[in-house]
Coordinates of C-alpha atoms and ligand atoms in Angstrom, one line a residue:
M183 CA 106.3 100.1 143.1
R184 CA 104.2 102.9 141.9
S185 CA 100.7 102.1 142.4
A186 CA 99.6 103.5 138.9
D187 CA 102.4 100.1 137.9
S188 CA 100.4 97.5 139.0
G189 CA 100.9 93.9 137.4
D190 CA 97.2 92.9 137.7
L191 CA 95.4 95.5 135.4
W192 CA 98.6 94.9 132.9
W193 CA 96.8 96.4 129.8
K194 CA 96.6 99.6 131.8
N195 CA 100.0 100.8 130.5
A196 CA 101.1 98.4 128.3
V197 CA 102.4 98.8 124.4
F198 CA 100.9 96.8 121.9
Y199 CA 102.3 95.4 119.0
C200 CA 100.1 94.2 116.3
A201 CA 101.4 91.8 113.7
D202 CA 100.4 89.0 111.3
I203 CA 102.5 86.3 111.1
E204 CA 102.6 85.6 107.6
T205 CA 104.3 88.8 106.7
F206 CA 106.6 89.2 109.4
Y207 CA 109.3 87.1 109.0
D208 CA 109.8 83.7 107.2
W209 CA 112.2 81.9 108.9
N210 CA 112.5 78.6 106.4
G211 CA 112.8 80.4 103.3
D212 CA 109.4 79.6 101.5
G213 CA 108.3 82.7 101.2
T214 CA 106.0 83.1 103.9
G215 CA 106.1 84.0 107.2
D216 CA 105.9 81.8 109.7
I217 CA 105.7 81.1 113.6
R218 CA 108.9 80.7 114.3
G219 CA 109.7 83.7 112.4
M220 CA 107.9 85.4 114.9
T221 CA 109.9 83.8 117.6
D222 CA 112.8 84.7 116.4
R223 CA 112.1 88.5 115.9
L224 CA 110.9 88.8 120.0
E225 CA 114.2 90.6 120.8
Y226 CA 113.8 93.1 118.1
L227 CA 110.2 93.6 119.4
N228 CA 111.2 93.9 123.3
D229 CA 114.3 96.4 122.5
L230 CA 111.5 98.3 121.0
G231 CA 109.7 98.4 124.1
V232 CA 106.3 96.3 123.0
T233 CA 104.5 94.5 126.2
C234 CA 102.1 92.8 124.6
L235 CA 102.5 91.2 121.3
W236 CA 98.6 91.3 119.4
L237 CA 98.5 87.9 116.8
M238 CA 96.4 88.3 113.8
P239 CA 94.6 85.3 112.5
F240 CA 96.9 82.2 112.3
Y241 CA 94.5 79.5 112.2
P242 CA 93.5 77.4 109.3
T243 CA 91.5 79.1 107.1
A244 CA 90.2 79.2 103.3
R245 CA 92.0 82.1 102.4
K246 CA 89.6 84.3 101.6
D247 CA 89.6 87.7 103.8
D248 CA 93.4 87.0 105.3
G249 CA 92.7 84.4 107.9
Y250 CA 89.7 85.9 109.1
D251 CA 87.8 83.2 106.9
I252 CA 89.0 80.1 109.9
T253 CA 87.8 76.7 109.2
D254 CA 88.9 75.7 112.1
F255 CA 89.3 77.5 115.7
Y256 CA 91.7 75.1 117.8
G257 CA 94.3 74.7 114.8
V258 CA 97.4 76.7 113.6
D259 CA 97.2 77.6 109.3
P260 CA 99.9 74.9 108.2
R261 CA 101.9 77.0 106.2
L262 CA 102.9 79.2 109.6
G263 CA 104.1 76.4 111.9
T264 CA 102.3 73.7 114.5
L265 CA 100.6 74.2 117.8
G266 CA 104.1 73.1 118.8
D267 CA 105.8 76.2 117.5
F268 CA 103.3 78.5 118.6
V269 CA 103.5 77.2 122.2
E270 CA 107.3 77.7 121.8
L271 CA 106.6 81.5 120.8
V272 CA 104.3 82.3 123.7
R273 CA 107.0 80.8 125.9
T274 CA 109.9 82.6 124.4
A275 CA 107.5 85.8 124.6
K276 CA 107.1 85.3 128.6
S277 CA 110.2 84.9 129.1
K278 CA 111.0 88.1 127.7
G279 CA 108.1 90.1 129.2
I280 CA 106.0 90.0 126.6
R281 CA 102.6 88.6 126.4
V282 CA 100.6 87.6 123.6
I283 CA 97.0 87.9 122.4
V284 CA 94.9 86.7 119.9
D285 CA 92.6 87.7 117.2
F286 CA 89.3 86.3 118.3
V287 CA 87.1 85.4 115.2
M288 CA 84.1 84.0 116.4
N289 CA 81.2 86.3 114.8
H290 CA 81.4 83.7 111.3
T291 CA 83.4 81.5 110.2
S292 CA 84.6 80.4 106.6
D293 CA 81.7 78.9 104.2
A294 CA 84.2 76.2 104.5
H295 CA 84.4 75.3 107.8
P296 CA 83.1 71.7 108.5
W297 CA 80.1 73.4 110.9
F298 CA 78.9 75.2 107.6
K299 CA 79.3 72.4 105.4
S300 CA 77.1 70.4 107.4
A301 CA 75.0 73.0 107.9
R302 CA 73.8 73.4 104.5
R303 CA 73.1 70.0 103.8
S304 CA 70.0 69.8 104.8
K305 CA 67.3 72.1 107.5
D306 CA 67.6 69.3 110.2
D307 CA 71.5 68.9 109.7
P308 CA 72.9 68.7 113.6
Y309 CA 74.9 72.1 112.9
R310 CA 72.4 74.0 110.9
D311 CA 71.8 76.0 114.1
H312 CA 75.0 77.2 114.5
Y313 CA 74.0 79.7 111.8
V314 CA 71.5 82.3 111.5
W315 CA 69.0 81.2 108.6
S316 CA 65.6 82.7 107.4
A317 CA 63.1 81.1 105.5
T318 CA 62.0 84.1 103.6
E319 CA 64.6 86.9 102.1
P320 CA 65.0 89.8 105.1
K321 CA 65.2 92.8 104.0
S322 CA 68.4 94.6 104.4
S323 CA 69.9 97.8 103.1
P324 CA 73.2 98.5 101.6
K325 CA 74.5 100.7 104.4
D326 CA 73.9 97.6 106.8
V327 CA 76.8 96.0 104.1
V328 CA 80.3 96.1 105.1
F329 CA 81.9 95.5 102.1
P330 CA 80.1 97.3 99.6
D331 CA 82.5 97.1 96.4
Q332 CA 81.6 93.2 96.8
E333 CA 78.0 92.5 98.2
D334 CA 74.8 93.9 98.5
S335 CA 73.1 92.4 101.3
N336 CA 73.7 90.8 104.7
W337 CA 71.8 88.0 103.5
E338 CA 72.8 85.3 101.1
L339 CA 70.1 82.6 99.0
D340 CA 71.4 79.1 100.1
R341 CA 70.1 77.2 97.1
K342 CA 70.1 73.9 98.0
T343 CA 68.0 74.1 101.3
G344 CA 65.8 77.5 100.0
E345 CA 66.6 79.7 102.8
W346 CA 68.8 82.4 103.6
Y347 CA 72.1 82.7 105.7
L348 CA 73.0 85.8 107.6
H349 CA 76.2 87.1 106.6
H350 CA 77.8 90.3 108.2
F351 CA 81.1 90.3 106.0
Y352 CA 81.6 88.8 102.7
K353 CA 79.2 85.8 101.8
H354 CA 81.9 83.2 102.5
Q355 CA 81.6 84.1 106.1
P356 CA 78.0 83.2 107.6
D357 CA 77.8 84.7 110.9
L358 CA 77.8 82.0 114.0
N359 CA 74.1 82.0 115.8
I360 CA 75.8 82.9 118.9
E361 CA 72.0 82.8 120.7
N362 CA 72.9 78.6 120.6
P363 CA 73.9 77.1 123.5
K364 CA 75.9 74.7 121.3
V365 CA 77.8 77.7 119.7
Q366 CA 78.2 79.4 123.2
E367 CA 79.8 76.0 124.4
E368 CA 81.8 76.2 121.5
I369 CA 82.6 79.9 122.1
S370 CA 84.2 79.0 125.8
R371 CA 85.9 76.2 124.3
T372 CA 88.0 78.0 121.6
L373 CA 88.8 80.5 124.2
G374 CA 89.6 77.8 127.1
F375 CA 92.0 76.5 124.6
W376 CA 94.1 79.3 123.7
L377 CA 94.1 80.3 127.5
E378 CA 95.3 76.9 128.2
L379 CA 98.2 77.8 125.7
G380 CA 99.1 80.7 127.3
V381 CA 97.9 83.6 125.9
S382 CA 96.9 86.5 127.7
G383 CA 93.6 87.2 126.1
F384 CA 92.1 88.2 123.0
R385 CA 91.2 91.2 120.5
V386 CA 87.7 90.2 119.8
D387 CA 86.8 91.0 115.9
A388 CA 83.7 92.9 114.8
V389 CA 82.3 92.7 118.5
P390 CA 78.8 94.8 117.2
F391 CA 78.3 92.7 115.0
L392 CA 79.2 88.9 116.9
F393 CA 77.0 90.7 119.7
A394 CA 74.0 92.1 117.2
K395 CA 70.5 91.0 117.2
D396 CA 69.4 90.4 114.2
A397 CA 65.9 90.4 113.1
V398 CA 65.3 87.1 111.6
P399 CA 61.6 87.7 110.2
G400 CA 59.0 86.0 112.2
Q401 CA 61.2 85.2 115.3
I402 CA 60.7 86.1 118.6
D403 CA 64.0 87.0 120.3
V404 CA 64.3 87.2 124.2
F405 CA 68.2 87.1 123.7
D406 CA 70.5 89.6 125.5
P407 CA 73.9 90.2 123.8
F408 CA 75.2 91.8 126.4
Q409 CA 74.6 89.6 128.9
Y410 CA 76.0 87.3 127.3
L411 CA 79.0 89.3 127.0
G412 CA 79.2 89.5 130.8
D413 CA 79.2 85.9 130.6
I414 CA 82.0 85.6 128.3
R415 CA 83.8 88.2 130.3
N416 CA 83.4 85.9 133.6
F417 CA 84.5 82.8 132.0
I418 CA 87.9 83.9 130.6
T419 CA 88.5 85.4 134.1
R420 CA 87.8 82.6 135.9
R421 CA 89.9 80.9 133.4
L422 CA 92.9 83.5 134.0
G423 CA 92.3 86.2 136.5
D424 CA 94.2 88.9 134.2
A425 CA 93.1 88.2 130.6
V426 CA 92.2 91.0 128.6
L427 CA 89.4 91.4 126.1
L428 CA 90.2 94.1 123.9
G429 CA 87.4 94.7 121.8
E430 CA 86.7 96.0 117.7
V431 CA 84.0 98.5 118.2
N432 CA 83.7 101.0 116.0
V433 CA 80.1 102.9 117.2
P434 CA 79.7 106.4 119.0
Y435 CA 81.4 107.1 122.3
K436 CA 77.6 106.4 123.8
E437 CA 77.4 103.3 122.4
Q438 CA 81.1 101.9 123.5
K439 CA 80.0 102.0 127.4
K440 CA 77.7 99.6 126.8
F441 CA 80.3 97.1 125.4
F442 CA 82.5 98.0 128.5
G443 CA 79.8 96.2 130.7
G444 CA 78.2 98.1 133.9
A445 CA 79.2 99.9 136.7
D446 CA 81.2 96.5 137.6
G447 CA 83.2 96.3 133.8
D448 CA 81.6 93.2 133.3
G449 CA 82.2 93.3 129.5
L450 CA 85.2 94.2 127.4
N451 CA 88.4 95.7 129.2
M452 CA 90.0 97.7 126.3
Q453 CA 88.1 99.3 123.0
F454 CA 89.8 101.1 120.4
D455 CA 89.2 104.6 120.3
F456 CA 88.1 105.0 116.5
I457 CA 86.2 108.1 117.2
G458 CA 89.4 109.9 118.8
M459 CA 91.1 108.1 116.3
Q460 CA 89.2 109.6 113.3
Q461 CA 88.8 112.9 114.9
I462 CA 93.1 112.9 115.0
Y463 CA 93.0 113.0 110.8
L464 CA 89.9 115.3 110.5
S465 CA 92.3 117.8 112.8
M466 CA 95.9 117.0 110.5
A467 CA 93.9 117.7 107.2
R468 CA 92.6 121.0 108.6
G469 CA 95.4 122.1 110.6
D470 CA 93.3 122.9 113.4
A471 CA 93.2 120.9 117.2
R472 CA 89.1 121.4 117.5
P473 CA 87.7 118.4 116.2
I474 CA 90.0 116.0 118.7
A475 CA 89.6 118.3 121.6
K476 CA 86.1 118.2 121.1
A477 CA 86.3 114.7 120.8
L478 CA 88.4 114.2 123.8
R479 CA 85.9 116.0 126.0
Q480 CA 83.2 113.8 124.9
R481 CA 84.7 111.0 125.4
P482 CA 83.6 109.0 128.7
T483 CA 85.3 108.2 131.7
L484 CA 85.9 104.7 132.2
D485 CA 85.8 102.5 135.5
P486 CA 89.1 101.7 136.4
T487 CA 89.6 98.5 135.1
S488 CA 88.4 99.3 131.5
Q489 CA 90.7 101.2 128.9
W490 CA 91.0 103.0 125.8
A491 CA 93.3 101.6 123.1
N492 CA 94.9 104.4 121.2
F493 CA 96.2 104.3 117.8
I494 CA 96.9 106.0 114.1
R495 CA 96.5 103.1 111.9
N496 CA 95.6 99.5 111.7
H497 CA 95.3 96.8 109.3
D498 CA 92.3 97.2 107.9
E499 CA 91.6 100.5 105.7
L500 CA 91.9 103.8 107.8
T501 CA 88.1 103.9 108.6
L502 CA 86.6 107.5 108.1
D503 CA 82.7 106.3 108.8
K504 CA 81.7 108.2 111.9
L505 CA 83.0 111.8 110.0
S506 CA 80.4 113.8 108.0
D507 CA 80.1 113.5 104.3
T508 CA 81.8 116.3 104.1
E509 CA 84.5 116.1 106.5
R510 CA 85.2 112.6 105.4
Q511 CA 86.0 114.3 102.3
E512 CA 88.4 117.1 103.1
V513 CA 90.2 114.1 104.9
F514 CA 90.3 112.3 101.4
D515 CA 91.3 115.8 99.9
A516 CA 94.2 115.5 102.0
F517 CA 95.7 112.4 102.2
G518 CA 94.0 110.4 99.7
P519 CA 92.8 112.4 96.9
D520 CA 93.1 109.4 94.1
P521 CA 90.1 107.5 94.4
D522 CA 92.6 104.3 93.8
M523 CA 93.6 105.4 97.8
Q524 CA 90.0 105.3 98.7
L525 CA 88.2 102.0 100.2
Y526 CA 84.2 101.5 100.4
G527 CA 83.3 104.8 100.1
R528 CA 84.8 105.5 103.9
G529 CA 88.2 105.1 104.2
L530 CA 91.8 105.4 102.8
R531 CA 94.1 102.0 102.0
R532 CA 97.6 104.1 102.8
R533 CA 99.4 104.0 105.9
L534 CA 100.2 107.2 107.6
P535 CA 104.0 108.6 106.2
P536 CA 103.0 109.0 102.6
M537 CA 99.7 110.3 103.9
L538 CA 101.7 113.2 105.3
G539 CA 104.4 113.8 102.0
G540 CA 106.5 111.2 104.5
D541 CA 106.8 114.9 106.9
E542 CA 108.6 113.2 109.5
R543 CA 107.1 116.1 111.9
R544 CA 103.8 115.4 111.5
M545 CA 104.0 111.5 111.7
K546 CA 106.0 112.0 115.1
M547 CA 103.4 114.5 116.2
A548 CA 100.6 112.0 115.0
Y549 CA 102.2 109.5 117.6
S550 CA 103.3 111.7 119.7
L551 CA 99.4 112.5 120.8
A552 CA 98.4 108.8 120.7
F553 CA 100.5 107.7 123.3
S554 CA 100.1 110.9 125.6
L555 CA 96.2 110.2 125.8
P556 CA 94.9 108.3 129.0
G557 CA 94.5 105.0 127.3
T558 CA 97.1 102.0 126.2
P559 CA 99.0 102.7 122.9
V560 CA 98.5 100.0 120.0
L561 CA 101.1 99.7 117.1
F562 CA 100.8 98.0 113.9
Y563 CA 104.1 96.5 112.4
G564 CA 106.0 98.7 110.5
E565 CA 104.9 101.5 112.1
E566 CA 107.9 102.0 114.0
I567 CA 110.0 102.6 110.9
G568 CA 107.4 104.7 108.8
M569 CA 106.4 101.8 106.6
A570 CA 103.9 102.7 103.9
E571 CA 101.7 100.5 101.9
N572 CA 101.9 99.1 99.0
P573 CA 99.4 100.4 96.5
E574 CA 99.8 97.4 94.0
I575 CA 98.4 95.1 96.7
P576 CA 94.3 94.9 96.0
G577 CA 91.6 96.5 98.6
R578 CA 92.8 96.9 102.7
L579 CA 95.6 94.2 102.1
A580 CA 97.7 97.3 100.6
V581 CA 99.1 98.2 104.2
R582 CA 99.8 94.5 105.4
S583 CA 103.0 93.9 102.8
P584 CA 105.9 92.5 104.6
M585 CA 107.7 93.7 107.4
Q586 CA 110.8 95.4 106.3
W587 CA 113.9 94.3 108.4
T588 CA 116.9 95.1 105.7
G589 CA 117.7 97.0 102.4
G590 CA 118.6 93.8 101.1
T591 CA 116.8 91.2 99.2
N592 CA 113.2 91.0 99.7
G593 CA 113.8 93.7 102.4
G594 CA 115.3 90.6 104.6
F595 CA 111.8 89.3 105.3
S596 CA 112.2 86.0 103.2
S597 CA 115.2 84.4 101.2
A598 CA 112.5 83.0 98.7
V599 CA 112.3 83.9 95.1
K600 CA 110.6 87.0 94.8
R601 CA 107.5 85.7 93.2
R602 CA 106.8 83.4 95.7
L603 CA 106.5 85.8 98.5
T604 CA 102.9 86.0 100.1
R605 CA 103.0 89.4 99.1
P606 CA 105.2 92.1 97.5
L607 CA 106.9 94.6 99.2
P608 CA 106.7 98.7 98.1
D609 CA 109.4 99.9 95.5
G610 CA 110.4 103.2 95.4
L611 CA 110.4 105.8 97.9
Y612 CA 109.6 103.7 100.7
G613 CA 111.2 100.4 99.8
P614 CA 113.1 98.6 102.0
E615 CA 116.1 100.4 100.8
R616 CA 115.0 103.5 101.9
V617 CA 112.9 102.4 105.1
N618 CA 114.3 99.5 106.9
A619 CA 114.6 98.6 110.6
A620 CA 118.4 97.2 110.2
D621 CA 119.5 101.1 108.6
Q622 CA 117.1 102.6 111.0
R623 CA 118.1 101.0 114.6
R624 CA 121.9 101.9 113.4
D625 CA 120.9 105.4 113.4
H626 CA 120.3 107.2 116.6
G627 CA 117.5 109.7 115.0
S628 CA 116.0 107.9 112.5
F629 CA 112.1 107.3 113.2
W630 CA 112.7 103.7 114.7
W631 CA 114.3 105.7 117.5
F632 CA 111.9 107.9 117.8
M633 CA 109.5 105.4 118.2
R634 CA 111.7 103.5 120.7
N635 CA 112.3 106.7 122.9
L636 CA 108.4 107.6 123.3
I637 CA 107.3 104.0 124.5
Y638 CA 110.0 104.5 127.0
T639 CA 108.7 107.9 127.9
Y640 CA 104.9 105.9 128.1
R641 CA 106.1 103.1 129.7
E642 CA 108.1 105.5 132.7
Q643 CA 104.7 107.2 133.0
P644 CA 102.5 104.4 133.9
E645 CA 100.0 106.8 135.4
I646 CA 99.3 108.1 131.9
G647 CA 97.0 104.9 131.6
W648 CA 95.2 105.3 134.5
S649 CA 94.7 109.3 134.0
T650 CA 91.9 111.1 132.8
V651 CA 92.3 114.1 130.3
E652 CA 91.0 117.8 130.7
I653 CA 91.4 120.3 127.6
L654 CA 93.8 123.5 128.5
K655 CA 92.2 126.9 127.3
Q656 CA 94.8 128.5 124.9
P657 CA 93.8 130.8 121.8
N658 CA 95.6 128.7 119.4
R659 CA 93.4 126.7 117.4
A660 CA 96.0 125.0 115.6
V661 CA 97.3 123.4 119.0
L662 CA 95.9 120.8 121.4
A663 CA 97.0 121.6 124.7
H664 CA 95.6 119.0 127.2
V665 CA 96.6 117.8 130.7
C666 CA 96.3 114.1 132.0
R667 CA 95.9 114.0 136.2
E668 CA 96.3 110.7 137.8
E669 CA 94.5 109.9 141.6
S670 CA 98.4 110.1 143.4
G671 CA 97.8 114.0 142.3
W672 CA 100.5 112.7 139.5
S673 CA 100.0 115.0 135.8
M674 CA 101.5 115.6 132.6
I675 CA 100.6 118.4 130.0
A676 CA 101.2 117.7 126.4
L677 CA 101.1 120.3 123.6
H678 CA 100.6 119.3 119.8
N679 CA 100.4 121.5 117.0
F680 CA 98.7 120.5 114.1
G681 CA 99.6 123.6 112.6
A682 CA 102.8 124.4 110.2
E683 CA 103.9 127.5 112.0
G684 CA 105.5 127.3 114.8
C685 CA 103.9 129.7 117.9
I686 CA 104.1 130.2 121.6
V687 CA 101.6 129.1 123.7
A688 CA 100.6 130.9 126.9
L689 CA 99.0 128.5 129.8
E690 CA 97.5 129.9 133.0
L691 CA 97.9 126.4 135.3
D692 CA 96.4 127.7 138.5
A693 CA 96.0 124.6 139.8
V694 CA 99.8 123.6 140.1
A695 CA 101.2 124.1 143.1
P696 CA 103.6 126.9 143.8
G697 CA 107.2 126.3 143.0
S698 CA 106.3 123.6 140.9
V699 CA 108.4 123.2 138.0
L700 CA 107.7 121.1 134.2
V701 CA 109.9 118.3 133.7
D702 CA 110.0 118.3 129.4
L703 CA 110.1 114.4 129.0
L704 CA 110.7 114.3 125.7
D705 CA 113.8 116.7 125.8
G706 CA 116.4 116.1 127.3
R707 CA 114.3 116.5 130.5
T708 CA 115.2 120.0 131.3
E709 CA 113.2 122.0 133.8
I710 CA 110.9 124.8 133.1
E711 CA 109.8 127.2 135.8
L712 CA 106.6 128.8 136.0
D713 CA 105.9 132.1 137.7
K714 CA 104.3 132.9 140.7
S715 CA 100.3 132.6 139.4
G716 CA 101.4 129.2 137.3
R717 CA 101.7 131.2 134.2
V718 CA 103.9 129.8 131.6
E719 CA 104.7 130.4 128.3
L720 CA 106.0 127.4 125.8
D721 CA 107.5 127.7 122.7
L722 CA 106.6 124.6 120.1
G723 CA 107.5 124.4 116.7
P724 CA 105.8 123.7 113.4
Y725 CA 103.8 120.4 113.8
G726 CA 105.6 120.6 117.4
Y727 CA 104.9 118.0 120.4
R728 CA 106.1 118.3 123.8
W729 CA 105.3 116.5 127.0
L730 CA 105.8 118.4 130.4
R731 CA 105.7 116.6 133.8
V732 CA 104.5 119.1 136.3
L733 CA 106.9 118.3 139.4
G734 CA 105.8 119.5 142.8
P735 CA 108.2 121.0 145.0
E736 CA 108.3 118.0 147.1
E737 CA 108.6 115.8 144.7
E738 CA 111.9 113.3 143.7
P739 CA 113.8 115.0 140.4
I740 CA 112.9 112.8 137.9
I741 CA 116.2 110.5 136.7
Ligands
LIG957 C1 87.3 93.0 111.5 C2 88.8 93.0 110.7 C3 88.6 92.6 109.2 C4 87.9 91.8 109.0 C5 86.8 91.5 109.8 C6 86.0 90.1 109.0 O1 86.8 93.8 110.9 O2 89.7 93.6 111.5 O3 90.0 92.7 109.0 O4 87.9 91.5 107.7 O5 86.9 91.7 110.8 O6 86.6 89.1 110.2

């Protein structure tokens, strides 16, 4: 076994796939996707090459934030199935070599959760301190608010008891008080419960909010959130040695470091690279690779057990909150000029293909880049077939329309009558008649096959996940040339062209051993020779991309 492919730190070179049970596949024909439907489609994911399935919330919910407003941490939304179905799903996935992680939302509960209902009965209620209360109205500035279209403060007055409760998200999602040992106990119990049912870890929702210290006026606070994050990590590792915590931490790189923990990595194992993702969009909008090159130079180097999660799109708005106002406007102008495509003044409620006018060259370049960077790629369902959003669905949910399986009725998602569908599918150019998994799997030139090939190429180079990145100098501004290197001596050069013009990229690879060749991993494994001093000229098409494994003179040929 190659050293980089060890199973303990499986997340270092996994392929994650995020899916929402509700919109994936409706097995019983009632219009809503279900756990049995998800189980039924595991073989599809297996064929695609996915090795870890991340399930969005499937717990009992008040249904005001697509399941992120939970009313019971220990159950399954009855519309989706039962705990028994869930265990079958995890068990079946495992038998196919697919791990399952689940969304862990414990920053807040729904206001319909029995704890909150009890807590708001009186100030002495036993559940009162499960939440964060203030006797006077705390200051809250509009810039603290996550959903400015609906909220103007992070605090809401509870009329009956005359105190304000904290809610970083909607007012129907009161924040839990994680300083309270009883809440901490519930957090451990919940994590332990799902681990016992077979999951391999958690995607931790809204981490900076979960671990934020919010000044309640008049309270002295000695709680150390990072120590508590370490406690959580220790707890889950005691229960399951190789469990993963993948955190949603959209903060600047420098601040991200502390969420990974100290030198011994006692925090999150993985974090999404929100900064890199936003810079990729800026680079695409400008046709200029320098923004992403700059971000990659600033990206912190991680300790060996930690990992970046690379992604192009997720289930939320495409957030551009870490760009400057003018940069964000550039991306808006390029990829979402219509105000209806924009959200909260910071993001776009679109998927990638329509943003790029359906130009497959650009779509492929973006995914090739995400897979070629040190880290672990995360796909959002439907990306593998180039699905678009359904703009008719309000807000962020536009990108969460049902999976398009076939060109038939309801895109093969459900046999229910259309009006009973949990969410409508898009019509027209990106509707299921034109974009669906069944047709693409039959056509080896399709986007699905491009993605499958990319996934397997990534999996065959497990060193990518363990590598560090360096940007190579070359004169073309539209091109990102980077090299990934791994301890064993393995290295791979990748080229990505953000521009519409083809070009020749001249590289000087003086660190490469004489007699090495470059093997084109994505294009027929052709071999390219370097001259004696390590110089090489490489063709790159418009929006082209290449992965070139450096094969030393002593190395076995790539099979
Ligand atoms: C995270 C989720 C988002 C959800 C929010 C509140 O940001 O990604 O979809 O609304 O947390 O739970």
